[in-house]
Amino acid sequence: MRNGLCCVLLSIIIAICSFDAKCATAMANALIVNGLTVTATNQLEFGSLAASSTAGTISQNGTTTGGVNAVSSGATRSAAIFTVSGESSSNANYTFTLPPSITLVSGANQMTATLSVASGSGAGNAGSINRTLASGTDILTINGILSVAANQASGSYIGTYNVEATY
Amino acid sequence: MKFLTNQQQQDSRPIKLSHVAAIFLIFLSLVLKIADGNAAVVTSVSQNTGMGFSLVTQGASGGTIKTAVSCAGTGTAKKIGTTAAFPCANGVFLISGSNNSTGANRNRVTIIIPASATISSGGITMNVALSLSSVAVVKQRSIVLSGPSGGIGTFSFPVYGTLTLGANQNSGDYNGSYNVMVCNNSLTSC
C-alpha cells in the first residue's frame, strides 16, 4: 500500500508540472559587506612656532601669516592622513565626516585650528564629504590652519578630533 | 484445478487499487489537457534575469533592501554599490505558450510564486519576501500572452524581492533559489 501511495503522489506532481504547467527555478543573491574602517596613518602636526604681539596663523606646511614665525626645530610639520578601507569589489560611495575645527590645549591656554580635506572630492572643505572608494580604499589628507593669538602663551598644545566614514 | 485462499486471491491480482488510482489521475490529467481548449498551453517559462540585491552594508538594527525601488534600504541596511556579479535587479521571467485559436481565455495563463525564499551563506540565512507587484504582496497573477490566435504567445514579467537583514547581519555572499510556476488558466491547481 505504501508503494501505491507513492505512485499516486508522483502522479499528482507530474500532472501539475509536466502536463499543464511549467516551472522555472530562479536565483537570488546579495553580498553583505562589513562597515568601513578608518585608520589614522599620520597626525596633523604644526611643529614649533614663535608667537608675537601680532596674531597670525600657521599651516601644517609651515606657511605663516601675521606675527607668527615658523621655527625649524621641533617636530616635523605634516598633514593628517586617514586610510578608509571597505568593500574592494565595488567603487562604492561613502561619506567622510570631518569637524571644521578643533581646539588645541595646553593647560588653561587654547588655540583653534581649522581643518579641511586637501585633495579630491571635497577638497578645501570639512563636514560631511562625499567620497568614493577606489578598489576598496581611499586615502584622505587633512590640512590644518592654526590660529595663534597675540602673545599666545608658550607650551605644548595638543588636541584630538574624531572622523567618521560611513557608506 | 487450483484453489486459492482469499489472501492468495488478493495478492495475485495483477493491478492493485493504488495502481488504478494512479492510472486514473494520469488519465484525468490528460482529459484536463484535452478539455483545455480555451486556454493557452504553456510551453516554457525561463528566467531571463536573476534577482539581485547588490552590495549591501548591514548595521546595528537591521533593515530591508527592496529590488522594486532600486535596492533602496531601510533601517541600517544600505546599498553601497553594484557589480556584474551582484546587480540590483528584479527577477525577470519569460513565458512562452501556444495561443489557442478560440475562446476568451485562448491566451491566458496564471503565474504563481511562493511567498518567500531563503538565501544563505555558510549556514547563515536571510529571508526574501517575493511579490509579483512592486507595491503590494501578490503571489498569483493571471495574464494574457501576446501573439496571434493559433500562434506563439509570450509574456515577460518581474518578480520583486524584499530582503530582510538582521541586526549586525553576518557579511558574506548569500545565494538562494525559488520556484516560479506558470500554468493554463483553467487548471484548478492554479
PDB file of C-alpha atoms in Angstrom, chain A:
ATOM      1  CA  MET A   1       0.000   0.000   0.000  1.00  0.00           C
ATOM      2  CA  ARG A   2       2.899   2.394   0.714  1.00  0.00           C
ATOM      3  CA  ASN A   3       4.259   1.849  -2.745  1.00  0.00           C
ATOM      4  CA  GLY A   4       0.840   2.553  -4.138  1.00  0.00           C
ATOM      5  CA  LEU A   5       0.613   5.852  -2.248  1.00  0.00           C
ATOM      6  CA  CYS A   6       3.980   6.894  -3.657  1.00  0.00           C
ATOM      7  CA  CYS A   7       2.647   6.249  -7.133  1.00  0.00           C
ATOM      8  CA  VAL A   8      -0.403   8.412  -6.506  1.00  0.00           C
ATOM      9  CA  LEU A   9       1.656  11.326  -5.172  1.00  0.00           C
ATOM     10  CA  LEU A  10       4.102  11.073  -8.038  1.00  0.00           C
ATOM     11  CA  SER A  11       1.258  11.192 -10.496  1.00  0.00           C
ATOM     12  CA  ILE A  12      -0.086  14.389  -8.970  1.00  0.00           C
ATOM     13  CA  ILE A  13       3.269  16.120  -9.212  1.00  0.00           C
ATOM     14  CA  ILE A  14       3.660  15.102 -12.829  1.00  0.00           C
ATOM     15  CA  ALA A  15       0.157  16.318 -13.594  1.00  0.00           C
ATOM     16  CA  ILE A  16       0.881  19.776 -12.177  1.00  0.00           C
ATOM     17  CA  CYS A  17       4.315  20.481 -13.520  1.00  0.00           C
ATOM     18  CA  SER A  18       4.676  18.461 -16.673  1.00  0.00           C
ATOM     19  CA  PHE A  19       1.372  18.270 -18.458  1.00  0.00           C
ATOM     20  CA  ASP A  20      -0.268  21.640 -17.982  1.00  0.00           C
ATOM     21  CA  ALA A  21       2.231  23.839 -16.202  1.00  0.00           C
ATOM     22  CA  LYS A  22       5.830  24.831 -16.448  1.00  0.00           C
ATOM     23  CA  CYS A  23       8.176  25.605 -13.613  1.00  0.00           C
ATOM     24  CA  ALA A  24      11.400  27.562 -13.502  1.00  0.00           C
ATOM     25  CA  THR A  25      13.967  27.730 -10.767  1.00  0.00           C
ATOM     26  CA  ALA A  26      15.029  31.297 -10.131  1.00  0.00           C
ATOM     27  CA  MET A  27      18.129  32.599  -8.415  1.00  0.00           C
ATOM     28  CA  ALA A  28      18.624  35.417  -5.911  1.00  0.00           C
ATOM     29  CA  ASN A  29      21.789  36.781  -4.384  1.00  0.00           C
ATOM     30  CA  ALA A  30      23.223  39.548  -2.228  1.00  0.00           C
ATOM     31  CA  LEU A  31      26.659  40.437  -0.966  1.00  0.00           C
ATOM     32  CA  ILE A  32      26.604  41.666   2.596  1.00  0.00           C
ATOM     33  CA  VAL A  33      29.686  43.667   3.457  1.00  0.00           C
ATOM     34  CA  ASN A  34      31.065  44.958   6.699  1.00  0.00           C
ATOM     35  CA  GLY A  35      31.222  48.640   7.542  1.00  0.00           C
ATOM     36  CA  LEU A  36      34.164  50.860   6.709  1.00  0.00           C
ATOM     37  CA  THR A  37      37.295  51.090   8.798  1.00  0.00           C
ATOM     38  CA  VAL A  38      39.274  54.300   9.264  1.00  0.00           C
ATOM     39  CA  THR A  39      42.921  54.260  10.227  1.00  0.00           C
ATOM     40  CA  ALA A  40      44.926  57.342  11.140  1.00  0.00           C
ATOM     41  CA  THR A  41      48.259  56.818   9.440  1.00  0.00           C
ATOM     42  CA  ASN A  42      49.706  60.270  10.099  1.00  0.00           C
ATOM     43  CA  GLN A  43      48.999  63.009  12.635  1.00  0.00           C
ATOM     44  CA  LEU A  44      48.391  66.669  11.965  1.00  0.00           C
ATOM     45  CA  GLU A  45      51.469  68.479  13.176  1.00  0.00           C
ATOM     46  CA  PHE A  46      52.101  72.259  13.184  1.00  0.00           C
ATOM     47  CA  GLY A  47      55.636  71.965  14.546  1.00  0.00           C
ATOM     48  CA  SER A  48      57.225  74.724  16.559  1.00  0.00           C
ATOM     49  CA  LEU A  49      56.366  78.364  16.161  1.00  0.00           C
ATOM     50  CA  ALA A  50      57.034  81.696  17.761  1.00  0.00           C
ATOM     51  CA  ALA A  51      54.176  83.990  18.678  1.00  0.00           C
ATOM     52  CA  SER A  52      54.441  87.759  18.824  1.00  0.00           C
ATOM     53  CA  SER A  53      52.404  90.765  19.739  1.00  0.00           C
ATOM     54  CA  THR A  54      50.543  90.331  16.478  1.00  0.00           C
ATOM     55  CA  ALA A  55      48.141  87.483  15.909  1.00  0.00           C
ATOM     56  CA  GLY A  56      48.597  85.220  12.940  1.00  0.00           C
ATOM     57  CA  THR A  57      48.331  81.692  11.581  1.00  0.00           C
ATOM     58  CA  ILE A  58      50.496  78.766  10.659  1.00  0.00           C
ATOM     59  CA  SER A  59      49.560  75.860   8.467  1.00  0.00           C
ATOM     60  CA  GLN A  60      50.729  72.246   8.551  1.00  0.00           C
ATOM     61  CA  ASN A  61      53.229  73.013   5.778  1.00  0.00           C
ATOM     62  CA  GLY A  62      54.795  75.960   7.664  1.00  0.00           C
ATOM     63  CA  THR A  63      53.084  78.779   5.792  1.00  0.00           C
ATOM     64  CA  THR A  64      52.523  81.665   8.164  1.00  0.00           C
ATOM     65  CA  THR A  65      50.571  84.904   8.314  1.00  0.00           C
ATOM     66  CA  GLY A  66      50.589  87.884  10.654  1.00  0.00           C
ATOM     67  CA  GLY A  67      53.037  87.862  13.502  1.00  0.00           C
ATOM     68  CA  VAL A  68      53.616  84.124  13.618  1.00  0.00           C
ATOM     69  CA  ASN A  69      57.037  82.778  12.782  1.00  0.00           C
ATOM     70  CA  ALA A  70      57.785  79.160  11.956  1.00  0.00           C
ATOM     71  CA  VAL A  71      60.629  77.617  13.913  1.00  0.00           C
ATOM     72  CA  SER A  72      62.655  74.946  12.192  1.00  0.00           C
ATOM     73  CA  SER A  73      63.441  72.925  15.266  1.00  0.00           C
ATOM     74  CA  GLY A  74      60.965  70.580  16.879  1.00  0.00           C
ATOM     75  CA  ALA A  75      58.514  68.140  15.350  1.00  0.00           C
ATOM     76  CA  THR A  76      58.243  67.851  11.596  1.00  0.00           C
ATOM     77  CA  ARG A  77      55.162  69.558  10.237  1.00  0.00           C
ATOM     78  CA  SER A  78      52.745  67.271   8.462  1.00  0.00           C
ATOM     79  CA  ALA A  79      49.198  66.892   7.285  1.00  0.00           C
ATOM     80  CA  ALA A  80      46.970  64.255   8.824  1.00  0.00           C
ATOM     81  CA  ILE A  81      46.394  61.164   6.701  1.00  0.00           C
ATOM     82  CA  PHE A  82      43.500  58.758   7.068  1.00  0.00           C
ATOM     83  CA  THR A  83      43.069  55.494   5.222  1.00  0.00           C
ATOM     84  CA  VAL A  84      39.489  54.366   4.702  1.00  0.00           C
ATOM     85  CA  SER A  85      39.045  50.694   3.830  1.00  0.00           C
ATOM     86  CA  GLY A  86      35.937  48.891   2.652  1.00  0.00           C
ATOM     87  CA  GLU A  87      34.487  46.558   0.056  1.00  0.00           C
ATOM     88  CA  SER A  88      37.028  46.066  -2.719  1.00  0.00           C
ATOM     89  CA  SER A  89      34.756  44.680  -5.438  1.00  0.00           C
ATOM     90  CA  SER A  90      32.949  47.941  -5.994  1.00  0.00           C
ATOM     91  CA  ASN A  91      33.930  51.585  -6.158  1.00  0.00           C
ATOM     92  CA  ALA A  92      31.388  52.425  -3.519  1.00  0.00           C
ATOM     93  CA  ASN A  93      30.496  55.923  -2.444  1.00  0.00           C
ATOM     94  CA  TYR A  94      30.731  56.826   1.188  1.00  0.00           C
ATOM     95  CA  THR A  95      30.585  59.846   3.491  1.00  0.00           C
ATOM     96  CA  PHE A  96      33.614  61.079   5.377  1.00  0.00           C
ATOM     97  CA  THR A  97      32.824  63.359   8.277  1.00  0.00           C
ATOM     98  CA  LEU A  98      35.474  65.791   9.453  1.00  0.00           C
ATOM     99  CA  PRO A  99      34.965  68.512  12.084  1.00  0.00           C
ATOM    100  CA  PRO A 100      35.590  72.005  10.690  1.00  0.00           C
ATOM    101  CA  SER A 101      37.787  72.942  13.617  1.00  0.00           C
ATOM    102  CA  ILE A 102      39.500  71.553  16.672  1.00  0.00           C
ATOM    103  CA  THR A 103      40.836  73.031  19.873  1.00  0.00           C
ATOM    104  CA  LEU A 104      44.421  72.533  20.967  1.00  0.00           C
ATOM    105  CA  VAL A 105      45.015  72.842  24.664  1.00  0.00           C
ATOM    106  CA  SER A 106      47.994  73.492  26.864  1.00  0.00           C
ATOM    107  CA  GLY A 107      46.941  73.800  30.476  1.00  0.00           C
ATOM    108  CA  ALA A 108      44.494  76.669  30.614  1.00  0.00           C
ATOM    109  CA  ASN A 109      45.539  78.012  27.231  1.00  0.00           C
ATOM    110  CA  GLN A 110      43.918  77.179  23.943  1.00  0.00           C
ATOM    111  CA  MET A 111      44.303  77.610  20.202  1.00  0.00           C
ATOM    112  CA  THR A 112      41.938  76.725  17.392  1.00  0.00           C
ATOM    113  CA  ALA A 113      42.820  75.005  14.137  1.00  0.00           C
ATOM    114  CA  THR A 114      40.565  74.747  11.124  1.00  0.00           C
ATOM    115  CA  LEU A 115      40.584  71.516   9.150  1.00  0.00           C
ATOM    116  CA  SER A 116      39.951  70.728   5.510  1.00  0.00           C
ATOM    117  CA  VAL A 117      40.364  67.896   3.029  1.00  0.00           C
ATOM    118  CA  ALA A 118      43.477  68.522   0.953  1.00  0.00           C
ATOM    119  CA  SER A 119      42.540  66.963  -2.370  1.00  0.00           C
ATOM    120  CA  GLY A 120      39.994  65.015  -4.318  1.00  0.00           C
ATOM    121  CA  SER A 121      36.286  65.174  -3.687  1.00  0.00           C
ATOM    122  CA  GLY A 122      35.511  67.756  -1.018  1.00  0.00           C
ATOM    123  CA  ALA A 123      38.907  69.459  -1.292  1.00  0.00           C
ATOM    124  CA  GLY A 124      39.063  72.544   0.868  1.00  0.00           C
ATOM    125  CA  ASN A 125      36.014  71.575   2.871  1.00  0.00           C
ATOM    126  CA  ALA A 126      35.126  69.934   6.142  1.00  0.00           C
ATOM    127  CA  GLY A 127      31.891  68.490   7.487  1.00  0.00           C
ATOM    128  CA  SER A 128      30.179  65.657   5.615  1.00  0.00           C
ATOM    129  CA  ILE A 129      32.081  64.954   2.425  1.00  0.00           C
ATOM    130  CA  ASN A 130      31.092  62.509  -0.291  1.00  0.00           C
ATOM    131  CA  ARG A 131      33.966  60.312  -1.335  1.00  0.00           C
ATOM    132  CA  THR A 132      34.492  57.170  -3.385  1.00  0.00           C
ATOM    133  CA  LEU A 133      36.447  54.055  -2.578  1.00  0.00           C
ATOM    134  CA  ALA A 134      38.853  53.066  -5.319  1.00  0.00           C
ATOM    135  CA  SER A 135      39.116  49.279  -5.203  1.00  0.00           C
ATOM    136  CA  GLY A 136      38.103  49.378  -1.588  1.00  0.00           C
ATOM    137  CA  THR A 137      40.461  52.096  -0.361  1.00  0.00           C
ATOM    138  CA  ASP A 138      40.508  55.874  -0.065  1.00  0.00           C
ATOM    139  CA  ILE A 139      43.327  57.921   1.397  1.00  0.00           C
ATOM    140  CA  LEU A 140      42.479  61.371   2.706  1.00  0.00           C
ATOM    141  CA  THR A 141      44.977  64.072   3.510  1.00  0.00           C
ATOM    142  CA  ILE A 142      43.754  66.644   6.008  1.00  0.00           C
ATOM    143  CA  ASN A 143      45.270  70.091   6.128  1.00  0.00           C
ATOM    144  CA  GLY A 144      45.051  72.481   9.052  1.00  0.00           C
ATOM    145  CA  ILE A 145      45.493  76.159   9.797  1.00  0.00           C
ATOM    146  CA  LEU A 146      46.291  77.048  13.382  1.00  0.00           C
ATOM    147  CA  SER A 147      45.214  80.445  14.680  1.00  0.00           C
ATOM    148  CA  VAL A 148      47.707  81.958  17.089  1.00  0.00           C
ATOM    149  CA  ALA A 149      46.623  84.831  19.277  1.00  0.00           C
ATOM    150  CA  ALA A 150      48.812  87.836  20.019  1.00  0.00           C
ATOM    151  CA  ASN A 151      51.269  86.924  22.737  1.00  0.00           C
ATOM    152  CA  GLN A 152      49.978  83.353  22.756  1.00  0.00           C
ATOM    153  CA  ALA A 153      51.308  81.602  25.860  1.00  0.00           C
ATOM    154  CA  SER A 154      54.104  79.159  25.212  1.00  0.00           C
ATOM    155  CA  GLY A 155      53.567  75.464  25.750  1.00  0.00           C
ATOM    156  CA  SER A 156      52.908  72.136  24.118  1.00  0.00           C
ATOM    157  CA  TYR A 157      49.404  72.249  22.671  1.00  0.00           C
ATOM    158  CA  ILE A 158      47.538  69.064  21.954  1.00  0.00           C
ATOM    159  CA  GLY A 159      44.099  68.423  20.578  1.00  0.00           C
ATOM    160  CA  THR A 160      42.077  65.486  19.372  1.00  0.00           C
ATOM    161  CA  TYR A 161      39.218  65.104  16.919  1.00  0.00           C
ATOM    162  CA  ASN A 162      37.054  62.342  15.570  1.00  0.00           C
ATOM    163  CA  VAL A 163      36.425  61.437  11.982  1.00  0.00           C
ATOM    164  CA  GLU A 164      33.851  59.013  10.670  1.00  0.00           C
ATOM    165  CA  ALA A 165      33.349  57.095   7.443  1.00  0.00           C
ATOM    166  CA  THR A 166      30.002  55.519   6.579  1.00  0.00           C
ATOM    167  CA  TYR A 167      28.515  54.013   3.460  1.00  0.00           C
TER     168      TYR A 167
END
